[in-house]
């Protein structure tokens, strides 16, 4: 499974890079940024469910769906799903990724489970943070493996990347840095985010922040 996951990462990163560089100027225009900083606690989010189309070179190749729910103990559950057909450099790959992440009010990961279906092969992961470690069990058709990652600071799930600036403050010029655990690469990696603009578009009503996110 590891080569397939790595190929998925490389193809998706390449597709996103081309899509962003080729389409940004075509669809988005600058707007006057609001004077106040937009910031929400998780319990205050005005929208807790999002459907997103994945577009590459003007064609829709899949979708992503995320839903945030409050739990009775004060934690939050993020359910996410993505499905896409990627045709790139003569290679065709089909993906369906599902995950359930339990996080605290600060979006720090507490436990998770994820199912990846890639071209007929299945990969299941489950993990939990305990005593300064993130303990992960990885299961596929060939074997069951366990990994322990030493974690000193908060680690977020990748499903929380788009929520992070919303909870810390949306304002043009702000920058953030934090760590995530990626079930696709099975690594803890650093994320860098910069809020670089406030824009409008015919693709949506109103205005929106433009955020550049770097992961690996």
CSV table of C-alpha atoms in Angstrom, one decimal:
chain,number,residue,atom,x,y,z
A,1,UNK,CA,0.0,0.0,0.0
A,2,UNK,CA,2.8,2.5,0.7
A,3,UNK,CA,3.7,3.1,-3.0
A,4,UNK,CA,0.1,3.7,-3.8
A,5,UNK,CA,-0.3,6.2,-1.0
A,6,UNK,CA,2.9,8.0,-2.0
A,7,UNK,CA,1.8,8.1,-5.7
A,8,UNK,CA,-1.5,9.6,-4.6
A,9,UNK,CA,0.2,12.3,-2.6
A,10,UNK,CA,2.5,13.2,-5.5
A,11,UNK,CA,-0.2,13.3,-8.1
A,12,UNK,CA,-2.6,15.3,-5.9
A,13,UNK,CA,0.0,17.8,-5.0
A,14,UNK,CA,1.0,18.2,-8.6
A,15,UNK,CA,-2.6,18.6,-9.7
A,16,UNK,CA,-3.3,21.2,-7.0
A,17,UNK,CA,-0.2,23.2,-7.9
A,18,UNK,CA,-1.2,23.4,-11.5
A,19,UNK,CA,-4.9,24.1,-10.8
A,20,UNK,CA,-4.1,26.9,-8.4
A,21,UNK,CA,-1.5,28.6,-10.6
A,22,UNK,CA,-3.7,28.4,-13.7
A,23,UNK,CA,-7.1,29.3,-12.3
A,24,UNK,CA,-6.6,31.8,-9.5
A,25,UNK,CA,-6.4,34.9,-11.7
A,26,UNK,CA,-9.3,33.7,-13.8
A,27,UNK,CA,-11.9,33.3,-11.1
A,28,UNK,CA,-11.1,35.6,-8.2
A,29,UNK,CA,-10.8,39.4,-7.8
A,30,UNK,CA,-9.7,41.5,-4.8
A,31,UNK,CA,-12.3,42.9,-2.4
A,32,UNK,CA,-12.0,45.4,0.4
A,33,UNK,CA,-11.0,43.5,3.6
A,34,UNK,CA,-13.2,43.9,6.7
A,35,UNK,CA,-11.9,46.1,9.5
A,36,UNK,CA,-12.6,43.5,12.2
A,37,UNK,CA,-10.9,40.2,12.7
A,38,UNK,CA,-13.1,37.2,12.1
A,39,UNK,CA,-12.6,34.5,14.8
A,40,UNK,CA,-14.9,31.8,16.1
A,41,UNK,CA,-14.7,29.1,18.8
A,42,UNK,CA,-15.8,25.7,17.5
A,43,UNK,CA,-19.1,26.0,19.3
A,44,UNK,CA,-19.8,29.3,17.6
A,45,UNK,CA,-19.0,28.3,14.0
A,46,UNK,CA,-21.9,29.6,11.7
A,47,UNK,CA,-21.4,26.6,9.3
A,48,UNK,CA,-20.5,23.2,10.6
A,49,UNK,CA,-20.9,21.2,7.3
A,50,UNK,CA,-19.2,21.8,4.0
A,51,UNK,CA,-19.5,20.3,0.5
A,52,UNK,CA,-16.6,21.1,-1.8
A,53,UNK,CA,-16.1,20.3,-5.5
A,54,UNK,CA,-12.6,19.3,-6.6
A,55,UNK,CA,-11.8,20.9,-9.9
A,56,UNK,CA,-8.7,20.3,-12.1
A,57,UNK,CA,-8.1,22.2,-15.4
A,58,UNK,CA,-11.8,23.3,-15.4
A,59,UNK,CA,-13.2,19.8,-14.9
A,60,UNK,CA,-14.7,18.5,-11.7
A,61,UNK,CA,-12.8,15.3,-10.7
A,62,UNK,CA,-14.4,14.7,-7.3
A,63,UNK,CA,-15.8,16.1,-4.1
A,64,UNK,CA,-15.0,16.5,-0.4
A,65,UNK,CA,-17.5,16.6,2.5
A,66,UNK,CA,-16.8,17.6,6.1
A,67,UNK,CA,-19.1,17.8,9.1
A,68,UNK,CA,-18.3,19.0,12.6
A,69,UNK,CA,-20.3,17.9,15.6
A,70,UNK,CA,-20.1,18.7,19.3
A,71,UNK,CA,-19.8,15.7,21.7
A,72,UNK,CA,-21.4,15.5,25.2
A,73,UNK,CA,-17.9,15.5,26.9
A,74,UNK,CA,-16.9,18.9,25.4
A,75,UNK,CA,-14.8,17.4,22.5
A,76,UNK,CA,-15.7,17.6,18.8
A,77,UNK,CA,-16.0,15.0,16.1
A,78,UNK,CA,-14.9,15.8,12.5
A,79,UNK,CA,-16.3,13.4,9.9
A,80,UNK,CA,-14.7,13.9,6.5
A,81,UNK,CA,-15.0,12.1,3.1
A,82,UNK,CA,-13.3,12.7,-0.3
A,83,UNK,CA,-13.8,10.9,-3.5
A,84,UNK,CA,-12.0,11.6,-6.8
A,85,UNK,CA,-10.9,10.2,-10.1
A,86,UNK,CA,-7.4,11.5,-11.0
A,87,UNK,CA,-6.1,11.3,-14.5
A,88,UNK,CA,-2.6,12.8,-14.6
A,89,UNK,CA,0.4,12.2,-16.8
A,90,UNK,CA,-1.3,9.2,-18.4
A,91,UNK,CA,-2.1,7.5,-15.0
A,92,UNK,CA,-5.6,7.0,-13.7
A,93,UNK,CA,-6.3,6.5,-10.0
A,94,UNK,CA,-9.5,6.3,-8.1
A,95,UNK,CA,-9.7,7.3,-4.4
A,96,UNK,CA,-12.2,7.3,-1.6
A,97,UNK,CA,-11.0,8.5,1.7
A,98,UNK,CA,-13.1,8.6,4.9
A,99,UNK,CA,-12.1,9.6,8.4
A,100,UNK,CA,-13.6,10.3,11.9
A,101,UNK,CA,-11.4,12.5,14.1
A,102,UNK,CA,-12.1,13.4,17.7
A,103,UNK,CA,-10.5,16.7,18.7
A,104,UNK,CA,-10.5,19.1,21.7
A,105,UNK,CA,-11.8,22.7,21.5
A,106,UNK,CA,-8.4,23.7,20.4
A,107,UNK,CA,-8.5,21.2,17.5
A,108,UNK,CA,-5.8,19.0,19.0
A,109,UNK,CA,-6.2,15.4,17.9
A,110,UNK,CA,-7.3,12.9,20.6
A,111,UNK,CA,-8.2,9.8,18.6
A,112,UNK,CA,-9.2,8.9,15.0
A,113,UNK,CA,-10.1,6.2,12.5
A,114,UNK,CA,-9.7,6.3,8.8
A,115,UNK,CA,-10.5,4.1,5.8
A,116,UNK,CA,-8.7,4.6,2.4
A,117,UNK,CA,-9.9,2.8,-0.7
A,118,UNK,CA,-7.4,3.2,-3.5
A,119,UNK,CA,-7.9,1.3,-6.8
A,120,UNK,CA,-9.4,-1.7,-5.1
A,121,UNK,CA,-7.0,-1.8,-2.1
A,122,UNK,CA,-8.1,-0.9,1.4
A,123,UNK,CA,-6.1,0.6,4.2
A,124,UNK,CA,-7.5,1.1,7.7
A,125,UNK,CA,-5.9,3.2,10.4
A,126,UNK,CA,-6.9,4.0,14.0
A,127,UNK,CA,-5.0,5.9,16.6
A,128,UNK,CA,-5.1,7.7,20.0
A,129,UNK,CA,-2.9,10.1,21.8
A,130,UNK,CA,-1.8,8.8,25.2
A,131,UNK,CA,1.0,10.0,27.5
A,132,UNK,CA,3.0,12.1,25.1
A,133,UNK,CA,2.6,9.6,22.2
A,134,UNK,CA,0.4,9.2,19.2
A,135,UNK,CA,-0.2,5.4,18.9
A,136,UNK,CA,-1.4,4.3,15.5
A,137,UNK,CA,-2.5,0.9,14.2
A,138,UNK,CA,-2.3,0.4,10.4
A,139,UNK,CA,-4.2,-2.6,8.8
A,140,UNK,CA,-4.2,-3.7,5.2
A,141,UNK,CA,-4.6,-7.0,3.4
A,142,UNK,CA,-1.0,-8.0,4.1
A,143,UNK,CA,-0.3,-7.1,7.7
A,144,UNK,CA,-1.1,-5.2,10.8
A,145,UNK,CA,1.5,-2.7,12.0
A,146,UNK,CA,1.7,-0.4,15.0
A,147,UNK,CA,3.6,2.9,15.2
A,148,UNK,CA,4.3,5.2,18.1
A,149,UNK,CA,5.1,8.9,17.5
A,150,UNK,CA,6.5,11.1,20.2
A,151,UNK,CA,4.5,14.3,20.4
A,152,UNK,CA,5.3,17.2,22.7
A,153,UNK,CA,2.9,19.7,21.4
A,154,UNK,CA,-0.6,19.7,19.9
A,155,UNK,CA,-1.0,17.6,16.7
A,156,UNK,CA,-4.1,18.2,14.6
A,157,UNK,CA,-5.8,16.0,12.0
A,158,UNK,CA,-5.6,17.1,8.4
A,159,UNK,CA,-9.4,17.5,8.5
A,160,UNK,CA,-8.8,20.5,10.8
A,161,UNK,CA,-6.5,22.4,8.5
A,162,UNK,CA,-9.2,24.7,7.1
A,163,UNK,CA,-10.7,25.2,10.5
A,164,UNK,CA,-7.5,26.4,12.2
A,165,UNK,CA,-7.4,30.0,10.9
A,166,UNK,CA,-11.1,30.4,11.5
A,167,UNK,CA,-10.6,29.6,15.2
A,168,UNK,CA,-7.3,31.7,15.5
A,169,UNK,CA,-8.4,34.8,13.6
A,170,UNK,CA,-9.0,35.6,9.9
A,171,UNK,CA,-7.2,38.8,8.9
A,172,UNK,CA,-5.1,39.6,5.9
A,173,UNK,CA,-1.4,39.3,6.7
A,174,UNK,CA,-1.7,36.8,9.5
A,175,UNK,CA,0.4,33.6,9.5
A,176,UNK,CA,0.1,30.3,11.4
A,177,UNK,CA,2.3,27.2,11.9
A,178,UNK,CA,1.2,23.9,13.5
A,179,UNK,CA,1.6,20.2,13.2
A,180,UNK,CA,-0.8,17.6,11.7
A,181,UNK,CA,-0.8,13.8,11.5
A,182,UNK,CA,-1.6,12.7,7.9
A,183,UNK,CA,-3.2,9.3,7.5
A,184,UNK,CA,-2.3,9.4,3.8
A,185,UNK,CA,1.4,9.6,4.4
A,186,UNK,CA,1.4,8.3,8.0
A,187,UNK,CA,3.6,11.1,9.1
A,188,UNK,CA,3.5,14.1,11.5
A,189,UNK,CA,4.2,17.1,9.3
A,190,UNK,CA,4.3,20.9,9.8
A,191,UNK,CA,1.7,23.1,8.2
A,192,UNK,CA,2.3,26.7,7.3
A,193,UNK,CA,-0.6,29.1,6.5
A,194,UNK,CA,-0.7,32.7,5.4
A,195,UNK,CA,-3.8,34.8,4.8
A,196,UNK,CA,-2.9,36.7,1.7
A,197,UNK,CA,-6.0,38.4,0.6
A,198,UNK,CA,-9.8,39.0,0.7
A,199,UNK,CA,-11.5,38.3,-2.6
A,200,UNK,CA,-14.8,38.0,-4.5
A,201,UNK,CA,-15.8,35.7,-7.3
A,202,UNK,CA,-18.7,34.7,-9.5
A,203,UNK,CA,-18.3,31.2,-8.0
A,204,UNK,CA,-19.8,32.2,-4.6
A,205,UNK,CA,-21.8,35.0,-3.0
A,206,UNK,CA,-20.1,37.6,-0.9
A,207,UNK,CA,-16.4,37.7,-0.2
A,208,UNK,CA,-13.8,35.2,1.1
A,209,UNK,CA,-10.3,35.0,2.5
A,210,UNK,CA,-7.5,33.6,0.3
A,211,UNK,CA,-5.3,31.3,2.4
A,212,UNK,CA,-2.1,29.7,1.2
A,213,UNK,CA,-1.4,26.4,2.9
A,214,UNK,CA,1.9,24.5,2.7
A,215,UNK,CA,2.0,20.9,3.8
A,216,UNK,CA,5.2,18.8,3.0
